[in-house]
Amino acid sequence: MSESQRRVRMGTVSLFALVMIISLSVMAALSAATAKASEAQTDTQAVFLTDTYANESAAQSAVAVIDAQLAACAQTGEGAAGGASALAERAARAAQDAGYAAAAEGPYVAMDFAAASGRQLHVELEIRADYTYQITQWKAATHWNQADANGNASGL
Amino acid sequence: MALLPQSSSDAVSRGAARAVFPRRSAAFLVEMVVLVAFLAASAAVLTGVFGGAAALGERSDQLSVALTLASTGAENGAESFAADPTAPSPETTYYEQREGSLVQVEQAGEDAFAVTRTVSAQPAEAGVLYRAVIVVSKHGEDVYTLETARYVSERGGV
């Protein structure tokens, strides 16, 4: 009996099945990786949206605090002598007392709201001498930190 | 090349075939059994992987649609609330995906997304702070919940 007759060789059907299984395995891995990436992307989007409106809610609450302070000043006549800048100082202080990051600069009150995901909201109010306010800036932005291969963070 | 007599050659071939055939048949059967077992195991694993990927994909699609509805897509979404929190709005609206776009429907169908907005008013010292909770659900299960707020001054602040 020759060497080739004694050796059990893989049949055509087996070879075809093996190729098919390998192909299906590759497709399954790609499918799972794609689904995982899609899920991660959608989850990130959900977190961003939630944080966007969380910043919005906080900013609206801060505006309520400032409006209440201006209404109180209007009733007592407090800060009238200093004009809009003095009212802005008082409004910013009231917002700070309520726990918001606010700062007065001239007749303007600037406030910043940030979420852990990097979503940020910058709000600027112009305080008028007649104890009212006008929203001059309401800007949402994203601060993105991505660590590179060396572990250095870069802001975009 | 020397030729063997025809009869002698045939006899050798038949003898060799009889000796090899049972071993080849057994090897073939063993190979088939191993192949079928391998195919069955592979099919089970791959079905699980494909099923998991399909479930993940469907969940992602549902969440993506829910995000759109909660923010801008629905009549009672967050942006319409931000535009005018005091405007009358249906508490619950229903949307279905048809040909790649979201269409509002009257009745809650089997594949419809339900968008429910609950608004509460908190009186502040110089106005009213409206808070809204928007819940997007499908098949009775909450897919996404969004909370937002809008302050309306009674003194005419803009």
Tab-separated table of C-alpha atoms in Angstrom:
chain	number	residue	atom	x	y	z
A	1	MET	CA	0.000	0.000	0.000
A	2	SER	CA	1.405	3.383	-0.978
A	3	GLU	CA	1.898	6.308	1.433
A	4	SER	CA	-0.960	8.313	-0.132
A	5	GLN	CA	-3.406	5.450	0.274
A	6	ARG	CA	-2.635	4.972	3.974
A	7	ARG	CA	-2.984	8.672	4.896
A	8	VAL	CA	-6.519	9.945	5.667
A	9	ARG	CA	-6.944	13.081	3.588
A	10	MET	CA	-9.467	15.837	4.193
A	11	GLY	CA	-12.400	15.565	1.811
A	12	THR	CA	-13.791	18.325	-0.348
A	13	VAL	CA	-16.921	18.617	1.772
A	14	SER	CA	-14.881	19.010	4.954
A	15	LEU	CA	-12.703	21.616	3.334
A	16	PHE	CA	-15.750	23.515	2.107
A	17	ALA	CA	-17.358	23.339	5.578
A	18	LEU	CA	-14.172	24.598	7.207
A	19	VAL	CA	-13.932	27.558	4.834
A	20	MET	CA	-17.616	28.312	5.412
A	21	ILE	CA	-17.251	28.210	9.209
A	22	ILE	CA	-14.174	30.434	9.106
A	23	SER	CA	-16.007	32.919	6.892
A	24	LEU	CA	-19.061	32.900	9.167
A	25	SER	CA	-16.839	33.356	12.221
A	26	VAL	CA	-15.202	36.397	10.658
A	27	MET	CA	-18.616	37.822	9.767
A	28	ALA	CA	-19.927	37.138	13.276
A	29	ALA	CA	-16.928	38.885	14.839
A	30	LEU	CA	-17.354	41.887	12.542
A	31	SER	CA	-21.100	41.976	13.227
A	32	ALA	CA	-20.575	41.865	17.004
A	33	ALA	CA	-17.861	44.547	16.844
A	34	THR	CA	-20.079	46.812	14.719
A	35	ALA	CA	-23.059	46.362	17.050
A	36	LYS	CA	-20.866	47.070	20.081
A	37	ALA	CA	-19.436	50.224	18.504
A	38	SER	CA	-22.910	51.378	17.516
A	39	GLU	CA	-24.171	50.804	21.051
A	40	ALA	CA	-21.244	52.718	22.562
A	41	GLN	CA	-21.824	55.617	20.168
A	42	THR	CA	-25.549	55.773	20.941
A	43	ASP	CA	-24.910	55.573	24.689
A	44	THR	CA	-22.447	58.473	24.410
A	45	GLN	CA	-25.035	60.431	22.456
A	46	ALA	CA	-27.619	59.721	25.166
A	47	VAL	CA	-25.268	60.921	27.908
A	48	PHE	CA	-24.506	64.084	25.922
A	49	LEU	CA	-28.199	64.826	25.417
A	50	THR	CA	-29.010	64.210	29.081
A	51	ASP	CA	-26.149	66.485	30.159
A	52	THR	CA	-27.127	69.158	27.646
A	53	TYR	CA	-30.565	69.453	29.190
A	54	ALA	CA	-29.182	69.089	32.733
A	55	ASN	CA	-27.027	72.177	32.028
A	56	GLU	CA	-30.086	73.865	30.540
A	57	SER	CA	-32.112	73.130	33.691
A	58	ALA	CA	-29.350	74.451	35.944
A	59	ALA	CA	-29.018	77.600	33.842
A	60	GLN	CA	-32.765	78.227	33.949
A	61	SER	CA	-32.710	77.834	37.748
A	62	ALA	CA	-29.789	80.289	37.946
A	63	VAL	CA	-31.674	82.796	35.810
A	64	ALA	CA	-34.616	82.425	38.209
A	65	VAL	CA	-32.308	83.257	41.122
A	66	ILE	CA	-30.925	86.329	39.350
A	67	ASP	CA	-34.395	87.491	38.376
A	68	ALA	CA	-35.529	87.095	41.993
A	69	GLN	CA	-32.537	89.160	43.161
A	70	LEU	CA	-33.302	91.904	40.630
A	71	ALA	CA	-36.962	91.901	41.714
A	72	ALA	CA	-35.889	92.251	45.357
A	73	CYS	CA	-33.554	95.139	44.449
A	74	ALA	CA	-36.370	96.805	42.513
A	75	GLN	CA	-38.608	96.673	45.563
A	76	THR	CA	-36.031	98.095	47.977
A	77	GLY	CA	-34.239	100.388	45.530
A	78	GLU	CA	-31.000	98.682	46.512
A	79	GLY	CA	-28.107	99.154	44.087
A	80	ALA	CA	-29.834	101.880	42.135
A	81	ALA	CA	-27.007	104.341	42.731
A	82	GLY	CA	-24.382	102.095	41.134
A	83	GLY	CA	-26.426	101.497	37.999
A	84	ALA	CA	-26.398	98.311	35.968
A	85	SER	CA	-22.890	97.289	37.060
A	86	ALA	CA	-23.813	97.354	40.734
A	87	LEU	CA	-26.959	95.346	40.016
A	88	ALA	CA	-24.884	92.846	38.040
A	89	GLU	CA	-22.533	92.482	41.028
A	90	ARG	CA	-25.472	91.763	43.326
A	91	ALA	CA	-27.039	89.352	40.833
A	92	ALA	CA	-23.773	87.448	40.406
A	93	ARG	CA	-23.336	87.227	44.176
A	94	ALA	CA	-26.875	85.855	44.576
A	95	ALA	CA	-26.150	83.220	41.932
A	96	GLN	CA	-22.867	82.314	43.650
A	97	ASP	CA	-24.688	81.980	46.978
A	98	ALA	CA	-27.108	79.568	45.289
A	99	GLY	CA	-24.153	77.437	44.202
A	100	TYR	CA	-23.683	78.533	40.573
A	101	ALA	CA	-20.398	79.571	38.926
A	102	ALA	CA	-21.234	83.206	38.159
A	103	ALA	CA	-19.097	86.311	37.679
A	104	ALA	CA	-19.963	89.943	37.017
A	105	GLU	CA	-18.123	92.026	34.458
A	106	GLY	CA	-19.548	95.479	34.010
A	107	PRO	CA	-23.290	95.181	33.409
A	108	TYR	CA	-22.926	91.534	32.421
A	109	VAL	CA	-23.242	88.368	34.489
A	110	ALA	CA	-21.483	85.331	33.008
A	111	MET	CA	-22.255	81.813	34.166
A	112	ASP	CA	-20.733	78.490	33.191
A	113	PHE	CA	-22.251	75.065	33.601
A	114	ALA	CA	-20.305	71.872	32.959
A	115	ALA	CA	-21.172	68.195	33.059
A	116	ALA	CA	-18.852	65.243	33.571
A	117	SER	CA	-19.273	64.181	29.940
A	118	GLY	CA	-17.722	67.438	28.735
A	119	ARG	CA	-20.931	69.213	27.774
A	120	GLN	CA	-20.713	72.855	28.721
A	121	LEU	CA	-23.075	75.794	28.662
A	122	HIS	CA	-21.989	79.417	28.788
A	123	VAL	CA	-24.672	81.953	29.639
A	124	GLU	CA	-24.306	85.706	29.706
A	125	LEU	CA	-26.984	88.093	30.931
A	126	GLU	CA	-26.983	91.829	30.435
A	127	ILE	CA	-28.358	93.517	33.542
A	128	ARG	CA	-30.204	96.758	32.917
A	129	ALA	CA	-30.561	99.721	35.247
A	130	ASP	CA	-34.356	99.226	35.275
A	131	TYR	CA	-33.868	95.922	37.180
A	132	THR	CA	-34.519	93.706	34.185
A	133	TYR	CA	-32.157	91.467	32.257
A	134	GLN	CA	-31.552	90.273	28.739
A	135	ILE	CA	-29.932	87.008	27.713
A	136	THR	CA	-27.033	87.929	25.416
A	137	GLN	CA	-25.316	84.546	25.189
A	138	TRP	CA	-26.562	80.982	25.550
A	139	LYS	CA	-23.848	78.824	24.060
A	140	ALA	CA	-23.604	75.062	24.415
A	141	ALA	CA	-20.247	73.457	23.678
A	142	THR	CA	-18.406	70.198	24.177
A	143	HIS	CA	-14.975	69.873	25.742
A	144	TRP	CA	-13.542	66.658	24.415
A	145	ASN	CA	-10.599	64.974	26.079
A	146	GLN	CA	-9.022	62.052	24.343
A	147	ALA	CA	-5.931	60.406	25.734
A	148	ASP	CA	-3.442	59.551	23.016
A	149	ALA	CA	-1.311	56.461	22.912
A	150	ASN	CA	1.223	58.003	25.293
A	151	GLY	CA	-1.467	58.878	27.816
A	152	ASN	CA	-1.268	62.610	27.139
A	153	ALA	CA	-4.640	64.342	27.123
A	154	SER	CA	-5.413	66.810	24.398
A	155	GLY	CA	-8.321	69.225	24.385
A	156	LEU	CA	-10.193	69.824	21.155
B	1	MET	CA	9.176	-0.424	-18.386
B	2	ALA	CA	8.324	-4.056	-17.778
B	3	LEU	CA	4.646	-4.847	-17.924
B	4	LEU	CA	3.046	-7.286	-15.522
B	5	PRO	CA	0.687	-9.834	-16.900
B	6	GLN	CA	-2.860	-8.419	-16.998
B	7	SER	CA	-4.352	-11.097	-14.784
B	8	SER	CA	-1.690	-10.733	-12.144
B	9	SER	CA	-2.132	-6.924	-11.979
B	10	ASP	CA	-5.918	-7.175	-11.549
B	11	ALA	CA	-5.552	-9.673	-8.771
B	12	VAL	CA	-3.191	-7.400	-6.856
B	13	SER	CA	-5.502	-4.381	-7.302
B	14	ARG	CA	-8.596	-6.219	-6.097
B	15	GLY	CA	-6.758	-7.567	-3.091
B	16	ALA	CA	-5.468	-4.112	-2.174
B	17	ALA	CA	-8.924	-2.559	-2.620
B	18	ARG	CA	-10.510	-5.120	-0.321
B	19	ALA	CA	-7.887	-4.431	2.314
B	20	VAL	CA	-8.139	-0.618	2.090
B	21	PHE	CA	-11.891	-0.194	1.641
B	22	PRO	CA	-13.001	-1.019	5.241
B	23	ARG	CA	-10.376	1.374	6.648
B	24	ARG	CA	-11.381	4.116	4.221
B	25	SER	CA	-15.042	3.623	5.006
B	26	ALA	CA	-14.383	3.884	8.734
B	27	ALA	CA	-12.223	6.960	8.220
B	28	PHE	CA	-14.967	8.534	6.119
B	29	LEU	CA	-17.583	7.856	8.804
B	30	VAL	CA	-15.333	9.236	11.555
B	31	GLU	CA	-14.637	12.308	9.453
B	32	MET	CA	-18.344	12.854	8.834
B	33	VAL	CA	-19.203	12.490	12.530
B	34	VAL	CA	-16.459	14.909	13.511
B	35	LEU	CA	-17.535	17.303	10.763
B	36	VAL	CA	-21.195	17.229	11.782
B	37	ALA	CA	-20.291	17.726	15.450
B	38	PHE	CA	-17.999	20.620	14.531
B	39	LEU	CA	-20.684	22.163	12.325
B	40	ALA	CA	-23.310	21.853	15.076
B	41	ALA	CA	-21.032	23.414	17.699
B	42	SER	CA	-20.009	26.206	15.332
B	43	ALA	CA	-23.634	26.883	14.387
B	44	ALA	CA	-24.607	27.121	18.062
B	45	VAL	CA	-21.802	29.565	18.847
B	46	LEU	CA	-22.326	31.659	15.712
B	47	THR	CA	-26.083	31.816	16.244
B	48	GLY	CA	-25.457	33.168	19.720
B	49	VAL	CA	-23.003	35.773	18.439
B	50	PHE	CA	-25.272	36.868	15.574
B	51	GLY	CA	-28.291	36.955	17.927
B	52	GLY	CA	-26.424	39.053	20.464
B	53	ALA	CA	-25.262	41.455	17.763
B	54	ALA	CA	-28.808	41.767	16.412
B	55	ALA	CA	-30.190	42.472	19.901
B	56	LEU	CA	-27.498	45.100	20.520
B	57	GLY	CA	-28.209	46.723	17.165
B	58	GLU	CA	-31.942	46.845	17.810
B	59	ARG	CA	-31.376	48.370	21.233
B	60	SER	CA	-29.089	51.015	19.735
B	61	ASP	CA	-31.642	51.830	17.032
B	62	GLN	CA	-34.415	52.177	19.611
B	63	LEU	CA	-32.298	54.432	21.812
B	64	SER	CA	-31.300	56.559	18.831
B	65	VAL	CA	-34.949	57.048	17.849
B	66	ALA	CA	-35.864	57.789	21.473
B	67	LEU	CA	-33.159	60.482	21.660
B	68	THR	CA	-34.514	62.152	18.538
B	69	LEU	CA	-38.094	62.033	19.805
B	70	ALA	CA	-37.225	63.303	23.282
B	71	SER	CA	-35.284	66.313	22.014
B	72	THR	CA	-36.695	67.576	18.740
B	73	GLY	CA	-38.686	64.878	16.974
B	74	ALA	CA	-41.868	64.756	19.022
B	75	GLU	CA	-44.614	67.350	19.201
B	76	ASN	CA	-44.276	67.265	22.996
B	77	GLY	CA	-40.462	67.013	23.017
B	78	ALA	CA	-37.936	69.127	24.909
B	79	GLU	CA	-37.480	71.792	22.218
B	80	SER	CA	-41.192	72.533	21.898
B	81	PHE	CA	-41.279	72.779	25.693
B	82	ALA	CA	-38.311	75.179	25.665
B	83	ALA	CA	-40.023	77.321	23.033
B	84	ASP	CA	-43.151	77.757	25.144
B	85	PRO	CA	-43.572	75.787	28.360
B	86	THR	CA	-47.073	77.158	28.892
B	87	ALA	CA	-48.399	76.128	25.464
B	88	PRO	CA	-51.051	73.422	25.546
B	89	SER	CA	-49.612	70.135	24.378
B	90	PRO	CA	-50.830	66.533	24.340
B	91	GLU	CA	-49.444	64.618	27.281
B	92	THR	CA	-48.701	61.527	25.199
B	93	THR	CA	-47.979	61.231	21.497
B	94	TYR	CA	-47.197	58.141	19.411
B	95	TYR	CA	-44.666	57.736	16.632
B	96	GLU	CA	-43.813	54.934	14.237
B	97	GLN	CA	-40.889	54.402	11.912
B	98	ARG	CA	-42.085	54.246	8.320
B	99	GLU	CA	-39.641	54.083	5.411
B	100	GLY	CA	-36.846	55.488	7.506
B	101	SER	CA	-38.708	58.452	8.946
B	102	LEU	CA	-40.756	59.008	12.081
B	103	VAL	CA	-44.455	59.519	11.552
B	104	GLN	CA	-46.910	60.579	14.226
B	105	VAL	CA	-49.850	58.202	14.601
B	106	GLU	CA	-53.101	58.560	16.491
B	107	GLN	CA	-53.228	55.176	18.166
B	108	ALA	CA	-50.504	53.268	19.956
B	109	GLY	CA	-49.522	50.507	17.513
B	110	GLU	CA	-47.420	47.478	18.266
B	111	ASP	CA	-44.162	49.099	17.134
B	112	ALA	CA	-45.041	52.639	18.171
B	113	PHE	CA	-42.902	54.799	20.412
B	114	ALA	CA	-44.917	56.617	23.094
B	115	VAL	CA	-43.643	60.053	24.136
B	116	THR	CA	-45.041	61.250	27.453
B	117	ARG	CA	-44.294	64.727	28.791
B	118	THR	CA	-45.133	65.665	32.371
B	119	VAL	CA	-44.816	69.345	33.240
B	120	SER	CA	-44.755	70.762	36.741
B	121	ALA	CA	-44.703	74.454	37.638
B	122	GLN	CA	-42.587	75.666	40.556
B	123	PRO	CA	-43.447	79.220	41.565
B	124	ALA	CA	-40.286	81.310	42.018
B	125	GLU	CA	-40.009	84.756	43.616
B	126	ALA	CA	-40.267	86.643	40.342
B	127	GLY	CA	-41.656	84.054	37.937
B	128	VAL	CA	-42.378	80.405	37.400
B	129	LEU	CA	-39.842	77.637	36.830
B	130	TYR	CA	-41.407	74.942	34.685
B	131	ARG	CA	-39.883	71.476	34.840
B	132	ALA	CA	-40.605	68.780	32.278
B	133	VAL	CA	-39.934	65.060	32.367
B	134	ILE	CA	-40.102	63.456	28.933
B	135	VAL	CA	-40.276	59.669	28.793
B	136	VAL	CA	-39.980	57.715	25.545
B	137	SER	CA	-41.191	54.134	25.809
B	138	LYS	CA	-41.814	51.171	23.554
B	139	HIS	CA	-43.732	47.992	24.318
B	140	GLY	CA	-44.473	49.470	27.736
B	141	GLU	CA	-40.784	49.748	28.658
B	142	ASP	CA	-39.013	53.066	29.132
B	143	VAL	CA	-36.269	53.532	26.534
B	144	TYR	CA	-35.059	57.023	27.465
B	145	THR	CA	-35.954	59.717	29.989
B	146	LEU	CA	-35.051	63.386	29.622
B	147	GLU	CA	-35.466	66.131	32.212
B	148	THR	CA	-35.386	69.804	31.388
B	149	ALA	CA	-36.588	73.142	32.759
B	150	ARG	CA	-37.602	76.572	31.527
B	151	TYR	CA	-37.938	79.764	33.562
B	152	VAL	CA	-40.611	82.309	32.687
B	153	SER	CA	-40.239	85.680	34.371
B	154	GLU	CA	-43.335	87.551	35.365
B	155	ARG	CA	-41.391	90.814	35.057
B	156	GLY	CA	-40.690	90.584	31.355
B	157	GLY	CA	-37.069	89.429	31.412
B	158	VAL	CA	-35.784	88.036	28.123
